[in-house]
Coordinates of C-alpha atoms in Angstrom, one line a residue:
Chain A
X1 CA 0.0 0.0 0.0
X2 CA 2.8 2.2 0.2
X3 CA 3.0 3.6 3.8
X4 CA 5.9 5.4 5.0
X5 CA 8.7 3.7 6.9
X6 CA 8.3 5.3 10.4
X7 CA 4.5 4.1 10.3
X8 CA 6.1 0.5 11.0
X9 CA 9.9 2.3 12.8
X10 CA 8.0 3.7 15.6
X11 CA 6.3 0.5 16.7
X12 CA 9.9 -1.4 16.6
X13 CA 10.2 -1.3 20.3
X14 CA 6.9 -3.3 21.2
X15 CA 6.9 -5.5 18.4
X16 CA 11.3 -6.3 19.0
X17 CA 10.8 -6.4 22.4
X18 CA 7.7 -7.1 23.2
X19 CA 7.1 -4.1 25.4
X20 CA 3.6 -3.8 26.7
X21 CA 2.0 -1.2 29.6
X22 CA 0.9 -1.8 33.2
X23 CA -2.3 0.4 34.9
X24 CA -0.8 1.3 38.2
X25 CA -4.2 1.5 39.6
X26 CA -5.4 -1.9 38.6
X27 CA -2.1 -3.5 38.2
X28 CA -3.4 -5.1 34.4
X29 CA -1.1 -5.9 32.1
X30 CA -1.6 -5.1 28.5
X31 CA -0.2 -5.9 24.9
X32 CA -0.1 -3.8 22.4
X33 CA 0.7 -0.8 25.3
X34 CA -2.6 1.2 25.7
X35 CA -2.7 4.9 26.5
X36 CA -5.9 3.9 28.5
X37 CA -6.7 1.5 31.1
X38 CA -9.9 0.3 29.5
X39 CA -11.0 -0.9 33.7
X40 CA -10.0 2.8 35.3
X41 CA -10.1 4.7 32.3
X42 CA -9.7 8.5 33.3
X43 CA -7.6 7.4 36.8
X44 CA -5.5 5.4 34.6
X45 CA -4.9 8.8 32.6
X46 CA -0.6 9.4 33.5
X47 CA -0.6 6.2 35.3
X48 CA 0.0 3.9 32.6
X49 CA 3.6 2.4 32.5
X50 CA 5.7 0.6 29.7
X51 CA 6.8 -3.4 30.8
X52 CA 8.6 -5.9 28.9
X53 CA 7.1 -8.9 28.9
X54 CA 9.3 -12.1 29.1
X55 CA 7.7 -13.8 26.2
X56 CA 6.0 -17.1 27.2
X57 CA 2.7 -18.4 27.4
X58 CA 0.3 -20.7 25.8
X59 CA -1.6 -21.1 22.9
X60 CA -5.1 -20.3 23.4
X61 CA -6.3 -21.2 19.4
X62 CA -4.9 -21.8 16.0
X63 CA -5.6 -21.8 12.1
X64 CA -3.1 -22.6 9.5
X65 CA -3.3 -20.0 6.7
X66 CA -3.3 -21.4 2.9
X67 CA -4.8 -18.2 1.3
X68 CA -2.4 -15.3 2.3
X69 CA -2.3 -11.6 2.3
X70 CA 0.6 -9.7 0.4
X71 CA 3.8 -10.3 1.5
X72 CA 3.1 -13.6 2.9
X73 CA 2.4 -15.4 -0.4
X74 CA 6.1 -17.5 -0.3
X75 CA 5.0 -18.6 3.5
X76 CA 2.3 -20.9 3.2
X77 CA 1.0 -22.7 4.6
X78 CA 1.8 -21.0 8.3
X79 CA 0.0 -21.7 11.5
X80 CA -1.0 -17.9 13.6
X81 CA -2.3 -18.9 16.6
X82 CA -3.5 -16.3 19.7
X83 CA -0.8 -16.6 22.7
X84 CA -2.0 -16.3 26.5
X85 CA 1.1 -14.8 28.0
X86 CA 2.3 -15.2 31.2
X87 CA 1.7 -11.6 32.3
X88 CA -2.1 -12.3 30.9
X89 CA -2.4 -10.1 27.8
X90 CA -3.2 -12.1 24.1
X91 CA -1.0 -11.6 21.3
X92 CA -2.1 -12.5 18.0
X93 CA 1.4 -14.5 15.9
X94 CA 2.8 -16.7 13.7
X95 CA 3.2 -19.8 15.2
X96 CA 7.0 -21.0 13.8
X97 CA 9.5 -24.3 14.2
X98 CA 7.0 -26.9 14.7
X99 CA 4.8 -29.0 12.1
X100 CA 1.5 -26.9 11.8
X101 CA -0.3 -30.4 11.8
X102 CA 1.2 -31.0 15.9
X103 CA -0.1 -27.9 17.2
X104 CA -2.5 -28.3 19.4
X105 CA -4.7 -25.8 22.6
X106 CA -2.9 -25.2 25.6
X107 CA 0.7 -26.2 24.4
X108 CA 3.7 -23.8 26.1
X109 CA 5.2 -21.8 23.5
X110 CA 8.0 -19.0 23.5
X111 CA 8.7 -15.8 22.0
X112 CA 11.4 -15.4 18.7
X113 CA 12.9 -12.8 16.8
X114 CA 12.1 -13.1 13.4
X115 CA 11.4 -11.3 9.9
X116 CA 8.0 -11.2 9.3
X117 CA 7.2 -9.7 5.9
X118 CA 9.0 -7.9 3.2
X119 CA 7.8 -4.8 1.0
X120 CA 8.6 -6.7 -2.4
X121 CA 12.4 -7.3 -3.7
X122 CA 13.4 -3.6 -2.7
X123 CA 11.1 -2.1 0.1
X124 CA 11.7 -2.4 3.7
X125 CA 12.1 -5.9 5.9
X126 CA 10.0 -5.8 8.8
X127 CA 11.1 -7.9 11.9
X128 CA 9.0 -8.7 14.9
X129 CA 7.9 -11.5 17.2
X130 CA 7.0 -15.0 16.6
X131 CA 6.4 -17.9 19.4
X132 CA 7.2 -21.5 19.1
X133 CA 6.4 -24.6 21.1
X134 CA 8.8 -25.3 24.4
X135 CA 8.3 -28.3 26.1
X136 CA 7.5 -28.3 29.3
X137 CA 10.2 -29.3 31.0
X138 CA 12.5 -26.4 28.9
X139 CA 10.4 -23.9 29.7
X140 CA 12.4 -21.8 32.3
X141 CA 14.5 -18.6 31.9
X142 CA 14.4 -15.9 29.2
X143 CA 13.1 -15.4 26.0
X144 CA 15.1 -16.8 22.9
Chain B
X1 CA -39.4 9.5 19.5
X2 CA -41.9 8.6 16.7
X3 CA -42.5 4.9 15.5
X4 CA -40.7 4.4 12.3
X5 CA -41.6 2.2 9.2
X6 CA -40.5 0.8 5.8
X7 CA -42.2 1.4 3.3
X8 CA -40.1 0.8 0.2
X9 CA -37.3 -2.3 -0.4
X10 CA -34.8 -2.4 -3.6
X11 CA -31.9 -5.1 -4.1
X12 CA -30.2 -5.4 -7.1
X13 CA -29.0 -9.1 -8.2
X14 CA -25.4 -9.9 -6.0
X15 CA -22.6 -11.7 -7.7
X16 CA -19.2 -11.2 -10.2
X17 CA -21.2 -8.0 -12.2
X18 CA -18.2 -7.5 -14.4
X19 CA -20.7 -4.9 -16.8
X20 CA -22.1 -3.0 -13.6
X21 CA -20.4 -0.1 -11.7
X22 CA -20.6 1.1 -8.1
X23 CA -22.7 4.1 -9.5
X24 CA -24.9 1.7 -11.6
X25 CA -25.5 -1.1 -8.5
X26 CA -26.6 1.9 -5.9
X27 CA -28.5 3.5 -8.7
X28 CA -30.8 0.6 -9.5
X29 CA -31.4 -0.7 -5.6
X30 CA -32.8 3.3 -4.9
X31 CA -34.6 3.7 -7.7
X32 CA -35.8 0.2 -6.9
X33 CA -37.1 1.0 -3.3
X34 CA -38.1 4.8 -4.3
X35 CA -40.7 3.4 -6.8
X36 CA -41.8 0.5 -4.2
X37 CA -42.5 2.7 -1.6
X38 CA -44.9 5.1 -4.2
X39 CA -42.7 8.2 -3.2
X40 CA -40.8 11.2 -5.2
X41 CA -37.3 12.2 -5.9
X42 CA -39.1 15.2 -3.8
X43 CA -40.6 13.7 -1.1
X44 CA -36.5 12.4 0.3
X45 CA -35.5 14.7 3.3
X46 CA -31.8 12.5 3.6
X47 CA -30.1 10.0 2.6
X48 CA -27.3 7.6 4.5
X49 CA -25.5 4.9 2.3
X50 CA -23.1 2.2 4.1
X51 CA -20.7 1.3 2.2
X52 CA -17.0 -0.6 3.4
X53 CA -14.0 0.5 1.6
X54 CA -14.9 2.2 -1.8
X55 CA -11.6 4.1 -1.2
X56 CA -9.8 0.9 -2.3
X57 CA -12.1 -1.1 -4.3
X58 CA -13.2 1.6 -6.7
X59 CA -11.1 4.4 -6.2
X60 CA -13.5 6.5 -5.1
X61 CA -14.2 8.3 -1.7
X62 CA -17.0 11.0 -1.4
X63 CA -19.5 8.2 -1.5
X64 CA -22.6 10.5 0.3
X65 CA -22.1 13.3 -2.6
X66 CA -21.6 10.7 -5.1
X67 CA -24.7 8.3 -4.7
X68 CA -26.9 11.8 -4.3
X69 CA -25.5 12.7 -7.6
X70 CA -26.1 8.9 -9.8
X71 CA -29.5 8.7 -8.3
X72 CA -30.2 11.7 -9.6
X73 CA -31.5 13.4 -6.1
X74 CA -28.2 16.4 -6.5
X75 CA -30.4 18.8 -7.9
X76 CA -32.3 18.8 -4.3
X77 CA -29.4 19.1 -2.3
X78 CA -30.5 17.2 0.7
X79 CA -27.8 16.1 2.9
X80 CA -26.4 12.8 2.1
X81 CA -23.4 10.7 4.7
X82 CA -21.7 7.9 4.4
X83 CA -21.6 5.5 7.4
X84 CA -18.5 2.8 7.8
X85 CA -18.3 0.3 9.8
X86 CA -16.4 -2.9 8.0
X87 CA -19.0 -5.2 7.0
X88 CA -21.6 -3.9 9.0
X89 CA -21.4 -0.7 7.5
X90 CA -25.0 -1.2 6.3
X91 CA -26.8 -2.1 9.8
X92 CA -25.0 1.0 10.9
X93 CA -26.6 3.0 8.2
X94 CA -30.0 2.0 8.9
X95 CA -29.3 3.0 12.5
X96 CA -28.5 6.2 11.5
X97 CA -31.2 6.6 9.0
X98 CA -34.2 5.2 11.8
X99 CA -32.7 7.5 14.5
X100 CA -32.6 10.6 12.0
X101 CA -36.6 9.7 11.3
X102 CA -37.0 8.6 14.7
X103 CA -35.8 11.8 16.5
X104 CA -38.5 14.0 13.9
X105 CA -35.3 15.5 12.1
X106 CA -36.4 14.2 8.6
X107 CA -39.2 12.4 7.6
X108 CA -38.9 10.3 4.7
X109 CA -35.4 8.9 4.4
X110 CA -33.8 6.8 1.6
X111 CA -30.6 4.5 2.7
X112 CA -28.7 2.6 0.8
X113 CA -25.5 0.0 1.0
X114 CA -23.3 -0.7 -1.8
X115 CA -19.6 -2.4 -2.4
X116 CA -18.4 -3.2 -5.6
X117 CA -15.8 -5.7 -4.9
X118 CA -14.2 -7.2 -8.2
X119 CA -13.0 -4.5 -9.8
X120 CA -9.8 -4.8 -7.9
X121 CA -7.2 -7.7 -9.4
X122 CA -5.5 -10.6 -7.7
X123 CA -6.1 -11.2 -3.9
X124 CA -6.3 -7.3 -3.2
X125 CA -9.7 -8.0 -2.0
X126 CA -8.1 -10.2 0.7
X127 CA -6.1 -7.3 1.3
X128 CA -8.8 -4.8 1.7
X129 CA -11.1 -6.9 3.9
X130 CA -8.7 -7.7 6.6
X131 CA -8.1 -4.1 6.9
X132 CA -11.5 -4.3 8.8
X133 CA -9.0 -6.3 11.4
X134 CA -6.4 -4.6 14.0
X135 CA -3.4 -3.6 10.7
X136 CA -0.9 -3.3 13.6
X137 CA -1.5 -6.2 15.8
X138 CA -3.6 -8.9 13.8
X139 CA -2.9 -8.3 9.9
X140 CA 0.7 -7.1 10.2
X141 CA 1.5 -11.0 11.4
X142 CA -0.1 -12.3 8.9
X143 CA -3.9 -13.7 9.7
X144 CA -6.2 -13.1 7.1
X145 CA -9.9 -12.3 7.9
X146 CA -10.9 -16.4 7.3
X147 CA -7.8 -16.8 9.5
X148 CA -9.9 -15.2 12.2
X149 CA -13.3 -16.7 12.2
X150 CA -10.7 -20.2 11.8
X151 CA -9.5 -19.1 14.8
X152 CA -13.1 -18.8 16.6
X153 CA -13.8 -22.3 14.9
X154 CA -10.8 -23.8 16.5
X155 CA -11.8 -22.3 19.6
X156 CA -15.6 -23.5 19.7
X157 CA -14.7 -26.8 18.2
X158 CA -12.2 -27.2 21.6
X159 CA -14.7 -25.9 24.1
X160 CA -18.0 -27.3 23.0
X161 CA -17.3 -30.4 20.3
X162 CA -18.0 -28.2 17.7
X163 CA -17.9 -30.2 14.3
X164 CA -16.4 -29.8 11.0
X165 CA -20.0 -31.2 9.5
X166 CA -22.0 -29.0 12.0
X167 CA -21.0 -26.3 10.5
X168 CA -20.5 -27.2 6.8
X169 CA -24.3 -27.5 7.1
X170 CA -24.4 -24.0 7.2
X171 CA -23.4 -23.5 4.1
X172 CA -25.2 -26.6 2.9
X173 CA -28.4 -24.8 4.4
X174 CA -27.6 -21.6 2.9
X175 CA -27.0 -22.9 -0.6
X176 CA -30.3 -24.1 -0.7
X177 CA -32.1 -21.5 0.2
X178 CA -29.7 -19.6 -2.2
X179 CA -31.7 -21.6 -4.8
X180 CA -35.0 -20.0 -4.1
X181 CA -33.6 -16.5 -4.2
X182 CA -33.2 -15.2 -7.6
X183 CA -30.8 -12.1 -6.6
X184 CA -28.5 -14.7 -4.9
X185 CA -24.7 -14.9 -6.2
X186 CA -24.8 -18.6 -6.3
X187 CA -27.3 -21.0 -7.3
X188 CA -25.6 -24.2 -6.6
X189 CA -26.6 -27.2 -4.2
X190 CA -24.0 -28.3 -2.0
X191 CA -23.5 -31.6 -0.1
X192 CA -21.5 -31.7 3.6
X193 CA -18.6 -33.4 1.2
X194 CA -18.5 -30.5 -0.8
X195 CA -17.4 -28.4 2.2
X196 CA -15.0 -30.5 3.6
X197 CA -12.9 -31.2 0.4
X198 CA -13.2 -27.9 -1.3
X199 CA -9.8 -26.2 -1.3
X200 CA -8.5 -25.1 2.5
X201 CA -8.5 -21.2 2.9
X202 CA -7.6 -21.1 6.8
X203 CA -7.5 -24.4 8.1
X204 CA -10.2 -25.2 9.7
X205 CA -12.3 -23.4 7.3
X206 CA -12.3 -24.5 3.3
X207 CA -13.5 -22.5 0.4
X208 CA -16.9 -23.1 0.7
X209 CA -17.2 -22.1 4.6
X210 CA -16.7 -18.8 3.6
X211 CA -19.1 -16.3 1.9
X212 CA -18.0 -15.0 -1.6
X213 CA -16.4 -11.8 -2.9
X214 CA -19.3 -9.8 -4.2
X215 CA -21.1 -6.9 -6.0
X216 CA -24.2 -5.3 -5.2
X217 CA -26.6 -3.0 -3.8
X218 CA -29.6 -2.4 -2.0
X219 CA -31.8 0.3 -0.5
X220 CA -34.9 0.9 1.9
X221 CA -37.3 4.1 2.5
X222 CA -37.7 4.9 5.9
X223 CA -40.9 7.0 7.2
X224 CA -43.0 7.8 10.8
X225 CA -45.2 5.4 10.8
X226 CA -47.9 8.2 11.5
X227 CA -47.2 9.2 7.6
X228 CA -46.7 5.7 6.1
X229 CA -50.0 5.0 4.9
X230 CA -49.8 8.2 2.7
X231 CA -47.3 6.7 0.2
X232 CA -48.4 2.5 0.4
X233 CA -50.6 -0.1 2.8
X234 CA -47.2 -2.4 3.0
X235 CA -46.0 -1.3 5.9
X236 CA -43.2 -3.1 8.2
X237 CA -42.2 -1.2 11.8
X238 CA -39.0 -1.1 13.0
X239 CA -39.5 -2.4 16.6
X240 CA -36.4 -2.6 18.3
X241 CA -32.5 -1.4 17.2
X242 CA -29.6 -2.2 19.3
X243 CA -25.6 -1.0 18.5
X244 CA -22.7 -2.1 20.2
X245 CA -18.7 -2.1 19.8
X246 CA -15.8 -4.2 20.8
X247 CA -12.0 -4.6 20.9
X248 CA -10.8 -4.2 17.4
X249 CA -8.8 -7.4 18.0
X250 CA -10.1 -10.7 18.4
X251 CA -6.9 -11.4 21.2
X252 CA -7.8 -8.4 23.2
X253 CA -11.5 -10.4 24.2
X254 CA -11.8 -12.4 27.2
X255 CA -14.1 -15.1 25.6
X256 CA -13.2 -16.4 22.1
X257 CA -16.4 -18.1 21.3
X258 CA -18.7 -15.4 22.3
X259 CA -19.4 -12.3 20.7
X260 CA -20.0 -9.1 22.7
X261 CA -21.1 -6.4 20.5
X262 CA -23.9 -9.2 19.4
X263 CA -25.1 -9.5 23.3
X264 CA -25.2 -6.2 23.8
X265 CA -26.7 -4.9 20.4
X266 CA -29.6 -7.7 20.6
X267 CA -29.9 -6.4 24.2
X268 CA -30.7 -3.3 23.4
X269 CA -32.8 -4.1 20.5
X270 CA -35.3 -6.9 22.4
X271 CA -35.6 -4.3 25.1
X272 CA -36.9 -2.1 23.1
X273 CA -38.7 -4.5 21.1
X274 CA -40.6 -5.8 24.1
X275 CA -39.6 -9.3 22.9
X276 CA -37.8 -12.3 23.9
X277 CA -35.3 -14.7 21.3
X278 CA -38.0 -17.1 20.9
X279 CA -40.3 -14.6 19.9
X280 CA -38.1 -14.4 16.3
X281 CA -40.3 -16.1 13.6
X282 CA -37.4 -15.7 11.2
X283 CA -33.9 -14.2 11.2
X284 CA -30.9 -12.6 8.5
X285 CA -27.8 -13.3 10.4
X286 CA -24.3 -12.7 9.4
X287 CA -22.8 -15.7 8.0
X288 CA -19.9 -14.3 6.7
X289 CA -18.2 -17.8 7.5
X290 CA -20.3 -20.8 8.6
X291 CA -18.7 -20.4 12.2
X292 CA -20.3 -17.0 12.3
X293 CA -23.7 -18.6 11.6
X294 CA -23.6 -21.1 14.5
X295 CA -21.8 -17.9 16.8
X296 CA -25.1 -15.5 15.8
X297 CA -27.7 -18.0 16.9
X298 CA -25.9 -18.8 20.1
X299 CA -25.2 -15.1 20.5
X300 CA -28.5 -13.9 20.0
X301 CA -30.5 -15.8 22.5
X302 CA -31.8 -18.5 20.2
X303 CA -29.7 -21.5 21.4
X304 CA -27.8 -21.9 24.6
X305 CA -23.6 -21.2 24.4
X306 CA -22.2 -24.4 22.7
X307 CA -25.6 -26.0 21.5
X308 CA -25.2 -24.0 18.0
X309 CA -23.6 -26.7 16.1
X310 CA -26.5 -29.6 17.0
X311 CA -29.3 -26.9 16.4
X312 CA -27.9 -26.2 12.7
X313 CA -27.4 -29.7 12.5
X314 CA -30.9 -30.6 13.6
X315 CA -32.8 -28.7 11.0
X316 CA -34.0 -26.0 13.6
X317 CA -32.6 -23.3 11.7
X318 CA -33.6 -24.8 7.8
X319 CA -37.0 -22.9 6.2
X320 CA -39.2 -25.3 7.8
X321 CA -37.7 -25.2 11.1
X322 CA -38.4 -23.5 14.3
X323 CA -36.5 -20.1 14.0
X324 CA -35.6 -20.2 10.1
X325 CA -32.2 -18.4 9.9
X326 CA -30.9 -16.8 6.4
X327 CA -34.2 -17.8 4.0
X328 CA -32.2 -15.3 1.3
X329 CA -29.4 -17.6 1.2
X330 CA -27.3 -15.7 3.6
X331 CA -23.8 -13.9 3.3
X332 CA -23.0 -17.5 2.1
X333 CA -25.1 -18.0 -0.8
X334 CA -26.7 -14.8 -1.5
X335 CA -23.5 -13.1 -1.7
X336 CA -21.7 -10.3 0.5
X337 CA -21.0 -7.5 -1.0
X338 CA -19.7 -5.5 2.4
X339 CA -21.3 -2.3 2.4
X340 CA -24.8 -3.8 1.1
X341 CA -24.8 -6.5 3.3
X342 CA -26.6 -5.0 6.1
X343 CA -29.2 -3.4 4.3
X344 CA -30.1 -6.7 2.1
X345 CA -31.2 -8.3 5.2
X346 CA -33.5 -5.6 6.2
X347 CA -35.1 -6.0 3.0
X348 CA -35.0 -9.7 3.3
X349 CA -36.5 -9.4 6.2
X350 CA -39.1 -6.6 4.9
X351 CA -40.3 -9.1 2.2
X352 CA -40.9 -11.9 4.4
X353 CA -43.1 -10.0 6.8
X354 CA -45.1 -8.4 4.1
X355 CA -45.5 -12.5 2.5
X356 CA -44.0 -11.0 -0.9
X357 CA -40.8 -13.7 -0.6
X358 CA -41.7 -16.5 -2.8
X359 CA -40.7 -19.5 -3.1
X360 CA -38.4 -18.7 0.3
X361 CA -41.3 -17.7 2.4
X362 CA -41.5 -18.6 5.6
X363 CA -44.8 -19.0 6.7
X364 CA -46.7 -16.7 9.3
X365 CA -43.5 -14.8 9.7
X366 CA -44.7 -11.3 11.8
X367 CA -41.4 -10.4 14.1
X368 CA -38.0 -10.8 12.0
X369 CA -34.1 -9.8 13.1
X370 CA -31.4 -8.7 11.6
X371 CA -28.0 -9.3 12.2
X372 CA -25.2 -7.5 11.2
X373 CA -21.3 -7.6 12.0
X374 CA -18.4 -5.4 11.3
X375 CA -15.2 -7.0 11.3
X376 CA -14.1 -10.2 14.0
X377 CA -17.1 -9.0 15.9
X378 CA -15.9 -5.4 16.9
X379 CA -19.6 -4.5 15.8
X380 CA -22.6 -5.4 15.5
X381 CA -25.7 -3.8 14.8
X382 CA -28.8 -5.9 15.3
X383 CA -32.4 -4.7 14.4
X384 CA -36.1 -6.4 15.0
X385 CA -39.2 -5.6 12.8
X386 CA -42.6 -5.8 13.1
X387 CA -45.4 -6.4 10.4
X388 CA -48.3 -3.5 10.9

């Protein structure tokens, strides 16, 4: 579509380092940040608080995509699943390293660095998270 | 506020209209509905169109201005808005247009929704429809809008034993009611096997779970009832209207399976209504993937959370059974082209309660609903009418 580079450059903290934002009135957690507590809305105004989130979590749901958008077309098929982190917030991601056809609800998965799409053979690489299976027993310490 | 009727319906035929343009489509469904309702160019105090994205599948923003000019009503310089809201663009236009008549600020209202969706090449449509998902946080990764609803599937298929062949019958349903509606996009029985081995679009949802990439338009007059009889003795009353939002996302909701903006909006709308769910003799719900269908009925009071899949399964939504659910053929079979979406099912309905829908009539039907979604489920705008 043609949208300028910092569109996607200012969002490179959250989506490298999965930074999200805590209400310090309710203590919530969320991912994407918000500007807003959606639970103490106007007391949350000045209160909310950038966290990084470590990164784990489980899969809550699934679907392996065969029709893709732009920029995906040389991926398929590819499993994007909705992660329950630890912290509590969803995160919506490709789900990488594993056969799509052993995925299954409620596995423990991790967060990875990774390209995500390319704008074409000359336009910008765009990097971001993706989250893979762990097994159980692995699943200590920090993100990979 | 004043009681608020229909008293005019226009759809134009849905499907791949390579010789008709967005200007031609809107054209035809209000002239369509001016001269069913018995009114003037002269008699319109307003007019709302919904329409999705125009911007990207025609080229062409302005829409208000624009379908004032086509349909020839420029020359009276009444005020004409466009409403957006994804694919419930159209429910959210009718709102508009009833609470304009309804608050006494205009009397007799044309509104109309419109999308002309293959005039863009390749999979751009893909491309434009899941902008109606969160671009930053949903489509940036990768899911597509089937990728979504397969998502939900996934889900209810987990928590409530959900089946692949519960929900192919949706579409099996909605094919054949397709059949009997003459405006549909497809005309094609399908069987359960069908479904399951057409191509896979976003595993667990095939081709043929999902409704089809569109053109078309349609339109409705709006009047107080008070003045309805004037213009025609067909009258249909809006009885109830309900609106309601949610997170953009489909990660940012507590509850997968379920929702929201449909709770709320049919909340609001059987409220004011004065009805209960059972009191539905026939509903348009938006099927924009079989899932969707089973999510609606659940959603909307019919069924209990869980039990869609077995009621669609058990016949209770078919034309003969005890709440029929999409007699036009649905988003499936009729067609979905965005924008119009909302306001075909209005006139679905319309044509049901006044007896005038054929072969697809359901008999004895007095109170219909209409159901309308805007994206993963971020809104929904549900209405309930009356025959007078």
């Amino acid at each position: 579509m043609g949208l300028a580079v910092p569109r996607f450059w200012r969002e490179i903290p959250y989506r490298y380092n999965l930074i999200g934002s805590r209400c310090r009135v309710c203590n919530r957690i969320f991912f994407p940040p918000r500007e807003v507590c959606p639970y103490c809305r106007r007391k949350s105004l000045g209160k909310m608080e950038e966290m990084k989130l470590k990164g784990r979590g489980k899969l809550i749901t699934y679907t392996i995509i065969y029709t893709p958008p732009s920029n995906f077309e040389n991926q398929v098929p590819y499993a994007v699943g909705i992660v329950e982190l630890d912290e509590g917030p969803r995160i919506t991601s490709q789900i990488v390293d594993c056969d799509p056809e052993k995925l299954r609800i409620g596995m423990r998965v991790e967060a990875v660095f990774r390209k995500i799409q390319e704008d074409g053979d000359t336009g910008a690489i765009y990097y971001g998270y993706k989250f893979r299976p762990v097994g159980e027993d692995e699943d200590k310490g920090e993100t990979g | 506020m004043r009681d608020v009727a229909i008293i005019g319906v226009g759809v134009t035929k849905f499907g791949e209209l390579w010789d008709k343009s967005f200007r031609n489509l809107i054209s035809e469904a209000g002239t369509k509905a001016i001269l069913d309702a018995g009114i003037e160019g002269k008699d319109i105090d307003a007019l709302y169109v919904g329409s999705m994205s125009p911007g990207r599948f025609v080229g062409q923003e302005h829409i208000g201005a624009l379908v004032a000019d086509c349909s020839g009503l420029d020359t009276l310089h009444i005020p004409a808005t466009r409403i957006e809201g994804a694919c419930a663009s159209g429910g959210m236009a009718l709102r508009q247009a009833y609470i304009s008549v309804a608050s006494g600020i205009n009397d007799i209202v044309v509104v109309g929704g419109v999308e002309k969706m293959t005039d863009v090449v390749g999979g751009e449509a893909t491309n434009i429809l899941a902008m109606a998902a969160d671009q930053e946080w949903e489509a940036f990764f990768g899911v597509t809008f089937p990728g979504l609803y397969a998502m939900i599937a996934r889900r209810h298929m987990y928590e409530y034993g959900t089946t692949r062949e519960q929900m192919a019958e949706v579409a099996v349903k909605n094919h054949e009611n397709g059949l009997l509606n003459p405006n549909a996009h497809f005309h094609r029985k399908i069987t359960v096997e069908d479904v399951l081995n057409s191509p896979k679009v976003a595993d667990p949802l095939t081709l043929l779970d999902c409704s089809p990439i569109s053109d078309g338009a349609a339109a409705l007059i709006l009047a107080p009832l008070d003045e309805a009889r004037k213009y025609t003795d067909k009258i249909v009353k809006i009885i109830g209207s309900g609106q309601a939002s949610d997170s953009l996302a489909l990660h940012g909701r507590e509850d997968i399976c379920t929702l929201r903006a449909t709770v709320e909006a049919s909340r609001q709308a059987y409220k004011q209504a004065g009805i209960e769910p059972k009191d539905v003799d026939v509903a348009e719900v938006h099927d924009c993937f079989t899932i969707a269908e089973i999510l609606a009925i659940e959603d909307l009071g019919f069924v209990k959370k869980g039990e869609g899949g077995k009621a669609v399964e058990e016949g209770m939504t078919r034309l003969d059974g005890e709440i029929p659910v999409n007699p036009s053929g649905g988003l499936k079979a009729k067609g979905h082209p965005v924008g119009a979406t909302g306001i075909a099912q209005a006139a679905e309905i319309v044509l049901q309660l006044r007896g005038e829908a054929g072969k697809r009539q359901v008999k004895d039907a007095e109170i219909g609903l209409t159901h309308n979604i805007g994206g993963s489920g971020a809104s929904c705008v549900v209405h309930i009418m009356e025959v007078v």
